[in-house]
């Protein structure tokens, strides 16, 4: 009987501990995103949704939500919800916006939907690859601004993507060959052409670098094969010579016995 009472008390205590732990971690300011791409082509449409949960937990009771983007033809839709029901909704058409939020008038979730098109590329860079800002979201309170989300994405044109792929292929061939100085110089020139927007020249130079690396690798493999063959012949000659010597020695021993 005592054991049963003890078990019941232990179970109750564990439940209380679990509830306290859950209460301490269930509610916290957080932001999640859906639809953020890894890369996009210029003029490609981008659609991203950010969800801010518990916007006033571990945060001021009044603050301003600020958003900015480098997308073009932008549309922001900011929806405030409470327990899944819509409280308010605002739409903005500029690359940046600000919306005031207050704990007494706003809900427990803010959804930010962003739609726009990928901007043109003003500066091509190979490493790191050129990026643009999909969105930055900040919390402004008084003179303090806290950026809590910032997503950047690689953008490209068909020509720049082809040139980049050619450079990547050339570098992979060089690495596989164990390095080649002439090929590496060609790749450096290809990267310079890429960053200057001369994509056809970059692609041609990268192709030359890849061929150079492959030829160097084939030449090295041929040399290794010849060395192996040469080494095998040396071993074979040594074996034949050793066998012949042993045979002659045996013949001399037999002659001595006679």
PDB file of C-alpha atoms in Angstrom:
ATOM      1  CA  UNK A   1       0.000   0.000   0.000  1.00  0.00           C
ATOM      2  CA  UNK A   2       2.814   2.410   0.885  1.00  0.00           C
ATOM      3  CA  UNK A   3       4.504   1.572  -2.415  1.00  0.00           C
ATOM      4  CA  UNK A   4       1.348   2.498  -4.323  1.00  0.00           C
ATOM      5  CA  UNK A   5       1.070   5.849  -2.491  1.00  0.00           C
ATOM      6  CA  UNK A   6       4.746   6.540  -3.131  1.00  0.00           C
ATOM      7  CA  UNK A   7       4.370   5.759  -6.819  1.00  0.00           C
ATOM      8  CA  UNK A   8       1.348   8.061  -7.097  1.00  0.00           C
ATOM      9  CA  UNK A   9       3.248  10.910  -5.407  1.00  0.00           C
ATOM     10  CA  UNK A  10       6.250  10.355  -7.670  1.00  0.00           C
ATOM     11  CA  UNK A  11       4.064  10.387 -10.775  1.00  0.00           C
ATOM     12  CA  UNK A  12       2.332  13.583  -9.634  1.00  0.00           C
ATOM     13  CA  UNK A  13       5.670  15.249  -8.947  1.00  0.00           C
ATOM     14  CA  UNK A  14       6.952  14.294 -12.380  1.00  0.00           C
ATOM     15  CA  UNK A  15       3.825  15.743 -13.986  1.00  0.00           C
ATOM     16  CA  UNK A  16       4.293  19.036 -12.138  1.00  0.00           C
ATOM     17  CA  UNK A  17       7.945  19.219 -13.209  1.00  0.00           C
ATOM     18  CA  UNK A  18       6.974  18.496 -16.815  1.00  0.00           C
ATOM     19  CA  UNK A  19       4.278  21.174 -16.789  1.00  0.00           C
ATOM     20  CA  UNK A  20       6.665  23.737 -15.340  1.00  0.00           C
ATOM     21  CA  UNK A  21       9.298  22.878 -17.956  1.00  0.00           C
ATOM     22  CA  UNK A  22       6.725  23.154 -20.732  1.00  0.00           C
ATOM     23  CA  UNK A  23       5.424  26.454 -19.396  1.00  0.00           C
ATOM     24  CA  UNK A  24       8.942  27.823 -19.420  1.00  0.00           C
ATOM     25  CA  UNK A  25       9.678  26.914 -23.030  1.00  0.00           C
ATOM     26  CA  UNK A  26       6.358  26.917 -24.882  1.00  0.00           C
ATOM     27  CA  UNK A  27       6.134  30.690 -25.451  1.00  0.00           C
ATOM     28  CA  UNK A  28       8.997  32.692 -26.904  1.00  0.00           C
ATOM     29  CA  UNK A  29       9.565  35.279 -29.632  1.00  0.00           C
ATOM     30  CA  UNK A  30      10.492  33.352 -32.779  1.00  0.00           C
ATOM     31  CA  UNK A  31      10.410  33.725 -36.553  1.00  0.00           C
ATOM     32  CA  UNK A  32      10.191  31.067 -39.249  1.00  0.00           C
ATOM     33  CA  UNK A  33      10.242  31.274 -43.048  1.00  0.00           C
ATOM     34  CA  UNK A  34       8.789  29.396 -45.978  1.00  0.00           C
ATOM     35  CA  UNK A  35       9.796  29.681 -49.610  1.00  0.00           C
ATOM     36  CA  UNK A  36      13.264  31.221 -49.243  1.00  0.00           C
ATOM     37  CA  UNK A  37      15.151  29.967 -52.340  1.00  0.00           C
ATOM     38  CA  UNK A  38      18.833  29.087 -52.559  1.00  0.00           C
ATOM     39  CA  UNK A  39      19.253  30.947 -55.860  1.00  0.00           C
ATOM     40  CA  UNK A  40      17.083  32.688 -58.445  1.00  0.00           C
ATOM     41  CA  UNK A  41      17.425  33.948 -62.005  1.00  0.00           C
ATOM     42  CA  UNK A  42      17.110  37.654 -62.737  1.00  0.00           C
ATOM     43  CA  UNK A  43      13.428  38.591 -63.213  1.00  0.00           C
ATOM     44  CA  UNK A  44      12.278  35.342 -61.566  1.00  0.00           C
ATOM     45  CA  UNK A  45       9.379  35.784 -59.152  1.00  0.00           C
ATOM     46  CA  UNK A  46      10.041  35.140 -55.468  1.00  0.00           C
ATOM     47  CA  UNK A  47       7.358  34.483 -52.867  1.00  0.00           C
ATOM     48  CA  UNK A  48       8.332  34.178 -49.197  1.00  0.00           C
ATOM     49  CA  UNK A  49       6.267  33.980 -46.013  1.00  0.00           C
ATOM     50  CA  UNK A  50       7.639  34.867 -42.580  1.00  0.00           C
ATOM     51  CA  UNK A  51       5.762  33.963 -39.413  1.00  0.00           C
ATOM     52  CA  UNK A  52       6.510  35.723 -36.132  1.00  0.00           C
ATOM     53  CA  UNK A  53       5.183  33.820 -33.139  1.00  0.00           C
ATOM     54  CA  UNK A  54       4.649  35.408 -29.708  1.00  0.00           C
ATOM     55  CA  UNK A  55       5.761  38.868 -30.892  1.00  0.00           C
ATOM     56  CA  UNK A  56       5.469  40.397 -27.397  1.00  0.00           C
ATOM     57  CA  UNK A  57       7.205  37.638 -25.441  1.00  0.00           C
ATOM     58  CA  UNK A  58      10.692  38.682 -24.360  1.00  0.00           C
ATOM     59  CA  UNK A  59      10.005  41.896 -26.284  1.00  0.00           C
ATOM     60  CA  UNK A  60       8.599  45.374 -25.576  1.00  0.00           C
ATOM     61  CA  UNK A  61       4.819  45.810 -25.333  1.00  0.00           C
ATOM     62  CA  UNK A  62       5.028  48.324 -28.159  1.00  0.00           C
ATOM     63  CA  UNK A  63       7.433  48.089 -31.076  1.00  0.00           C
ATOM     64  CA  UNK A  64       7.665  48.721 -34.811  1.00  0.00           C
ATOM     65  CA  UNK A  65       8.060  45.930 -37.344  1.00  0.00           C
ATOM     66  CA  UNK A  66      10.336  47.061 -40.180  1.00  0.00           C
ATOM     67  CA  UNK A  67      11.028  45.187 -43.391  1.00  0.00           C
ATOM     68  CA  UNK A  68      13.245  45.833 -46.398  1.00  0.00           C
ATOM     69  CA  UNK A  69      14.116  43.970 -49.594  1.00  0.00           C
ATOM     70  CA  UNK A  70      16.080  44.315 -52.824  1.00  0.00           C
ATOM     71  CA  UNK A  71      13.345  42.551 -54.799  1.00  0.00           C
ATOM     72  CA  UNK A  72      11.560  44.610 -57.468  1.00  0.00           C
ATOM     73  CA  UNK A  73       7.824  45.130 -58.008  1.00  0.00           C
ATOM     74  CA  UNK A  74       7.300  44.389 -54.342  1.00  0.00           C
ATOM     75  CA  UNK A  75       4.169  43.563 -52.396  1.00  0.00           C
ATOM     76  CA  UNK A  76       4.186  43.063 -48.608  1.00  0.00           C
ATOM     77  CA  UNK A  77       1.102  41.719 -46.846  1.00  0.00           C
ATOM     78  CA  UNK A  78       1.265  41.918 -43.056  1.00  0.00           C
ATOM     79  CA  UNK A  79      -1.431  39.945 -41.264  1.00  0.00           C
ATOM     80  CA  UNK A  80      -1.863  40.002 -37.481  1.00  0.00           C
ATOM     81  CA  UNK A  81      -3.629  36.996 -35.937  1.00  0.00           C
ATOM     82  CA  UNK A  82      -4.886  36.044 -32.517  1.00  0.00           C
ATOM     83  CA  UNK A  83      -5.503  32.341 -31.816  1.00  0.00           C
ATOM     84  CA  UNK A  84      -5.539  31.744 -35.589  1.00  0.00           C
ATOM     85  CA  UNK A  85      -8.142  34.445 -36.351  1.00  0.00           C
ATOM     86  CA  UNK A  86      -7.268  37.566 -38.314  1.00  0.00           C
ATOM     87  CA  UNK A  87      -7.060  40.781 -36.311  1.00  0.00           C
ATOM     88  CA  UNK A  88      -5.790  43.113 -39.039  1.00  0.00           C
ATOM     89  CA  UNK A  89      -4.126  43.125 -42.436  1.00  0.00           C
ATOM     90  CA  UNK A  90      -2.043  45.773 -44.178  1.00  0.00           C
ATOM     91  CA  UNK A  91      -0.449  45.850 -47.644  1.00  0.00           C
ATOM     92  CA  UNK A  92       2.658  47.813 -48.679  1.00  0.00           C
ATOM     93  CA  UNK A  93       4.070  48.336 -52.170  1.00  0.00           C
ATOM     94  CA  UNK A  94       7.551  49.773 -51.503  1.00  0.00           C
ATOM     95  CA  UNK A  95      10.853  47.999 -50.933  1.00  0.00           C
ATOM     96  CA  UNK A  96      10.605  48.868 -47.246  1.00  0.00           C
ATOM     97  CA  UNK A  97       7.806  49.288 -44.728  1.00  0.00           C
ATOM     98  CA  UNK A  98       7.153  49.917 -41.050  1.00  0.00           C
ATOM     99  CA  UNK A  99       4.142  48.844 -38.986  1.00  0.00           C
ATOM    100  CA  UNK A 100       3.507  49.603 -35.332  1.00  0.00           C
ATOM    101  CA  UNK A 101       2.529  46.707 -33.070  1.00  0.00           C
ATOM    102  CA  UNK A 102       1.055  46.932 -29.572  1.00  0.00           C
ATOM    103  CA  UNK A 103       0.286  44.144 -27.120  1.00  0.00           C
ATOM    104  CA  UNK A 104      -3.202  45.491 -26.276  1.00  0.00           C
ATOM    105  CA  UNK A 105      -4.381  45.770 -29.885  1.00  0.00           C
ATOM    106  CA  UNK A 106      -2.433  43.046 -31.699  1.00  0.00           C
ATOM    107  CA  UNK A 107      -2.438  39.290 -31.588  1.00  0.00           C
ATOM    108  CA  UNK A 108      -0.080  36.470 -30.843  1.00  0.00           C
ATOM    109  CA  UNK A 109       1.200  35.952 -34.382  1.00  0.00           C
ATOM    110  CA  UNK A 110       2.284  38.179 -37.277  1.00  0.00           C
ATOM    111  CA  UNK A 111       2.497  36.808 -40.809  1.00  0.00           C
ATOM    112  CA  UNK A 112       4.533  38.691 -43.422  1.00  0.00           C
ATOM    113  CA  UNK A 113       4.019  37.646 -47.043  1.00  0.00           C
ATOM    114  CA  UNK A 114       6.485  39.063 -49.548  1.00  0.00           C
ATOM    115  CA  UNK A 115       6.236  38.799 -53.338  1.00  0.00           C
ATOM    116  CA  UNK A 116       8.625  40.374 -55.832  1.00  0.00           C
ATOM    117  CA  UNK A 117      10.961  39.739 -58.764  1.00  0.00           C
ATOM    118  CA  UNK A 118      14.698  39.064 -58.652  1.00  0.00           C
ATOM    119  CA  UNK A 119      16.729  42.241 -59.290  1.00  0.00           C
ATOM    120  CA  UNK A 120      19.363  42.750 -61.966  1.00  0.00           C
ATOM    121  CA  UNK A 121      23.018  42.170 -61.076  1.00  0.00           C
ATOM    122  CA  UNK A 122      25.163  45.268 -60.709  1.00  0.00           C
ATOM    123  CA  UNK A 123      28.376  43.544 -59.636  1.00  0.00           C
ATOM    124  CA  UNK A 124      29.409  40.007 -60.525  1.00  0.00           C
ATOM    125  CA  UNK A 125      31.619  38.172 -58.032  1.00  0.00           C
ATOM    126  CA  UNK A 126      32.759  34.573 -58.234  1.00  0.00           C
ATOM    127  CA  UNK A 127      33.768  33.880 -54.629  1.00  0.00           C
ATOM    128  CA  UNK A 128      31.715  34.709 -52.743  1.00  0.00           C
ATOM    129  CA  UNK A 129      28.988  34.534 -55.351  1.00  0.00           C
ATOM    130  CA  UNK A 130      26.964  37.704 -55.940  1.00  0.00           C
ATOM    131  CA  UNK A 131      23.868  37.850 -53.717  1.00  0.00           C
ATOM    132  CA  UNK A 132      20.869  40.079 -53.151  1.00  0.00           C
ATOM    133  CA  UNK A 133      18.732  40.633 -50.082  1.00  0.00           C
ATOM    134  CA  UNK A 134      15.432  38.805 -50.167  1.00  0.00           C
ATOM    135  CA  UNK A 135      14.295  40.327 -46.895  1.00  0.00           C
ATOM    136  CA  UNK A 136      15.461  41.883 -43.667  1.00  0.00           C
ATOM    137  CA  UNK A 137      13.069  42.076 -40.710  1.00  0.00           C
ATOM    138  CA  UNK A 138      13.781  44.222 -37.666  1.00  0.00           C
ATOM    139  CA  UNK A 139      12.194  45.145 -34.360  1.00  0.00           C
ATOM    140  CA  UNK A 140      12.428  48.862 -33.576  1.00  0.00           C
ATOM    141  CA  UNK A 141      11.818  50.125 -30.059  1.00  0.00           C
ATOM    142  CA  UNK A 142      12.753  53.707 -29.345  1.00  0.00           C
ATOM    143  CA  UNK A 143      16.270  54.222 -30.667  1.00  0.00           C
ATOM    144  CA  UNK A 144      17.051  50.491 -30.628  1.00  0.00           C
ATOM    145  CA  UNK A 145      16.784  48.396 -33.777  1.00  0.00           C
ATOM    146  CA  UNK A 146      17.185  44.619 -33.585  1.00  0.00           C
ATOM    147  CA  UNK A 147      17.410  42.731 -36.882  1.00  0.00           C
ATOM    148  CA  UNK A 148      15.993  39.264 -36.251  1.00  0.00           C
ATOM    149  CA  UNK A 149      15.903  37.906 -39.800  1.00  0.00           C
ATOM    150  CA  UNK A 150      18.084  38.503 -42.874  1.00  0.00           C
ATOM    151  CA  UNK A 151      17.997  36.284 -45.960  1.00  0.00           C
ATOM    152  CA  UNK A 152      20.332  36.727 -48.931  1.00  0.00           C
ATOM    153  CA  UNK A 153      20.224  34.656 -52.107  1.00  0.00           C
ATOM    154  CA  UNK A 154      22.496  34.100 -55.105  1.00  0.00           C
ATOM    155  CA  UNK A 155      21.126  35.502 -58.362  1.00  0.00           C
ATOM    156  CA  UNK A 156      22.296  34.888 -61.896  1.00  0.00           C
ATOM    157  CA  UNK A 157      21.629  35.194 -65.603  1.00  0.00           C
ATOM    158  CA  UNK A 158      21.745  32.296 -68.050  1.00  0.00           C
ATOM    159  CA  UNK A 159      25.117  33.476 -69.366  1.00  0.00           C
ATOM    160  CA  UNK A 160      26.669  34.035 -65.950  1.00  0.00           C
ATOM    161  CA  UNK A 161      25.429  30.649 -64.714  1.00  0.00           C
ATOM    162  CA  UNK A 162      26.991  28.853 -67.714  1.00  0.00           C
ATOM    163  CA  UNK A 163      30.307  30.632 -67.142  1.00  0.00           C
ATOM    164  CA  UNK A 164      30.261  29.845 -63.411  1.00  0.00           C
ATOM    165  CA  UNK A 165      29.543  26.175 -64.119  1.00  0.00           C
ATOM    166  CA  UNK A 166      32.436  26.023 -66.594  1.00  0.00           C
ATOM    167  CA  UNK A 167      34.797  27.519 -63.978  1.00  0.00           C
ATOM    168  CA  UNK A 168      33.534  25.069 -61.345  1.00  0.00           C
ATOM    169  CA  UNK A 169      34.119  22.138 -63.728  1.00  0.00           C
ATOM    170  CA  UNK A 170      37.623  23.354 -64.510  1.00  0.00           C
ATOM    171  CA  UNK A 171      38.506  23.707 -60.836  1.00  0.00           C
ATOM    172  CA  UNK A 172      37.173  20.206 -60.161  1.00  0.00           C
ATOM    173  CA  UNK A 173      39.355  18.814 -62.957  1.00  0.00           C
ATOM    174  CA  UNK A 174      42.411  20.612 -61.518  1.00  0.00           C
ATOM    175  CA  UNK A 175      41.727  19.207 -58.061  1.00  0.00           C
ATOM    176  CA  UNK A 176      41.325  15.714 -59.473  1.00  0.00           C
ATOM    177  CA  UNK A 177      44.611  16.072 -61.334  1.00  0.00           C
ATOM    178  CA  UNK A 178      46.353  17.062 -58.106  1.00  0.00           C
ATOM    179  CA  UNK A 179      46.932  20.622 -59.293  1.00  0.00           C
ATOM    180  CA  UNK A 180      48.324  22.126 -62.471  1.00  0.00           C
ATOM    181  CA  UNK A 181      49.928  25.541 -62.595  1.00  0.00           C
ATOM    182  CA  UNK A 182      49.031  26.363 -66.189  1.00  0.00           C
ATOM    183  CA  UNK A 183      45.404  25.297 -65.713  1.00  0.00           C
ATOM    184  CA  UNK A 184      45.133  27.288 -62.484  1.00  0.00           C
ATOM    185  CA  UNK A 185      46.379  30.417 -64.265  1.00  0.00           C
ATOM    186  CA  UNK A 186      43.708  29.905 -66.925  1.00  0.00           C
ATOM    187  CA  UNK A 187      41.039  29.576 -64.233  1.00  0.00           C
ATOM    188  CA  UNK A 188      42.217  32.818 -62.606  1.00  0.00           C
ATOM    189  CA  UNK A 189      41.857  34.553 -65.967  1.00  0.00           C
ATOM    190  CA  UNK A 190      38.419  32.989 -66.419  1.00  0.00           C
ATOM    191  CA  UNK A 191      37.316  34.335 -63.023  1.00  0.00           C
ATOM    192  CA  UNK A 192      38.537  37.816 -63.940  1.00  0.00           C
ATOM    193  CA  UNK A 193      36.543  37.665 -67.164  1.00  0.00           C
ATOM    194  CA  UNK A 194      33.501  36.457 -65.220  1.00  0.00           C
ATOM    195  CA  UNK A 195      33.696  39.338 -62.748  1.00  0.00           C
ATOM    196  CA  UNK A 196      34.044  41.787 -65.660  1.00  0.00           C
ATOM    197  CA  UNK A 197      30.880  40.374 -67.255  1.00  0.00           C
ATOM    198  CA  UNK A 198      32.738  38.786 -70.192  1.00  0.00           C
ATOM    199  CA  UNK A 199      31.039  35.417 -69.803  1.00  0.00           C
ATOM    200  CA  UNK A 200      31.896  33.886 -73.190  1.00  0.00           C
ATOM    201  CA  UNK A 201      35.603  34.526 -72.657  1.00  0.00           C
ATOM    202  CA  UNK A 202      35.318  33.151 -69.127  1.00  0.00           C
ATOM    203  CA  UNK A 203      33.691  30.001 -70.460  1.00  0.00           C
ATOM    204  CA  UNK A 204      36.367  29.573 -73.167  1.00  0.00           C
ATOM    205  CA  UNK A 205      39.231  30.027 -70.694  1.00  0.00           C
ATOM    206  CA  UNK A 206      37.631  27.628 -68.231  1.00  0.00           C
ATOM    207  CA  UNK A 207      37.271  25.046 -71.006  1.00  0.00           C
ATOM    208  CA  UNK A 208      40.967  25.395 -71.826  1.00  0.00           C
ATOM    209  CA  UNK A 209      41.838  25.009 -68.149  1.00  0.00           C
ATOM    210  CA  UNK A 210      39.741  21.853 -67.851  1.00  0.00           C
ATOM    211  CA  UNK A 211      41.394  20.342 -70.967  1.00  0.00           C
ATOM    212  CA  UNK A 212      44.846  21.255 -69.656  1.00  0.00           C
ATOM    213  CA  UNK A 213      44.126  19.615 -66.304  1.00  0.00           C
ATOM    214  CA  UNK A 214      42.732  16.482 -67.936  1.00  0.00           C
ATOM    215  CA  UNK A 215      45.737  16.197 -70.268  1.00  0.00           C
ATOM    216  CA  UNK A 216      48.112  16.648 -67.342  1.00  0.00           C
ATOM    217  CA  UNK A 217      46.266  13.949 -65.426  1.00  0.00           C
ATOM    218  CA  UNK A 218      46.381  11.564 -68.395  1.00  0.00           C
ATOM    219  CA  UNK A 219      50.095  12.273 -68.869  1.00  0.00           C
ATOM    220  CA  UNK A 220      50.742  11.572 -65.188  1.00  0.00           C
ATOM    221  CA  UNK A 221      48.764   8.342 -65.396  1.00  0.00           C
ATOM    222  CA  UNK A 222      50.726   7.301 -68.497  1.00  0.00           C
ATOM    223  CA  UNK A 223      54.013   8.005 -66.699  1.00  0.00           C
ATOM    224  CA  UNK A 224      52.873   5.974 -63.695  1.00  0.00           C
ATOM    225  CA  UNK A 225      51.876   3.113 -65.981  1.00  0.00           C
ATOM    226  CA  UNK A 226      55.244   3.199 -67.751  1.00  0.00           C
ATOM    227  CA  UNK A 227      57.052   3.257 -64.405  1.00  0.00           C
ATOM    228  CA  UNK A 228      55.056   0.262 -63.245  1.00  0.00           C
ATOM    229  CA  UNK A 229      55.816  -1.589 -66.462  1.00  0.00           C
ATOM    230  CA  UNK A 230      59.489  -0.629 -66.212  1.00  0.00           C
ATOM    231  CA  UNK A 231      59.601  -1.746 -62.602  1.00  0.00           C
ATOM    232  CA  UNK A 232      57.928  -5.028 -63.540  1.00  0.00           C
ATOM    233  CA  UNK A 233      60.472  -5.624 -66.293  1.00  0.00           C
ATOM    234  CA  UNK A 234      63.337  -4.937 -63.890  1.00  0.00           C
ATOM    235  CA  UNK A 235      61.908  -7.429 -61.405  1.00  0.00           C
ATOM    236  CA  UNK A 236      61.381  -9.969 -64.178  1.00  0.00           C
ATOM    237  CA  UNK A 237      64.947  -9.536 -65.423  1.00  0.00           C
ATOM    238  CA  UNK A 238      66.263  -9.926 -61.897  1.00  0.00           C
ATOM    239  CA  UNK A 239      64.266 -13.105 -61.457  1.00  0.00           C
ATOM    240  CA  UNK A 240      65.423 -14.481 -64.794  1.00  0.00           C
ATOM    241  CA  UNK A 241      69.010 -13.484 -64.094  1.00  0.00           C
ATOM    242  CA  UNK A 242      68.841 -14.982 -60.611  1.00  0.00           C
ATOM    243  CA  UNK A 243      67.369 -18.171 -61.980  1.00  0.00           C
ATOM    244  CA  UNK A 244      70.015 -18.427 -64.655  1.00  0.00           C
ATOM    245  CA  UNK A 245      72.763 -17.825 -62.122  1.00  0.00           C
ATOM    246  CA  UNK A 246      71.336 -20.498 -59.838  1.00  0.00           C
ATOM    247  CA  UNK A 247      71.096 -22.893 -62.777  1.00  0.00           C
ATOM    248  CA  UNK A 248      74.723 -22.316 -63.812  1.00  0.00           C
ATOM    249  CA  UNK A 249      75.855 -22.779 -60.222  1.00  0.00           C
ATOM    250  CA  UNK A 250      74.032 -26.069 -60.000  1.00  0.00           C
ATOM    251  CA  UNK A 251      75.691 -27.142 -63.251  1.00  0.00           C
ATOM    252  CA  UNK A 252      79.129 -26.289 -61.934  1.00  0.00           C
ATOM    253  CA  UNK A 253      78.482 -28.210 -58.689  1.00  0.00           C
ATOM    254  CA  UNK A 254      77.449 -31.296 -60.671  1.00  0.00           C
ATOM    255  CA  UNK A 255      80.546 -31.059 -62.823  1.00  0.00           C
ATOM    256  CA  UNK A 256      82.748 -30.774 -59.727  1.00  0.00           C
ATOM    257  CA  UNK A 257      81.257 -33.966 -58.293  1.00  0.00           C
ATOM    258  CA  UNK A 258      82.169 -35.849 -61.461  1.00  0.00           C
TER     259      UNK A 258
END
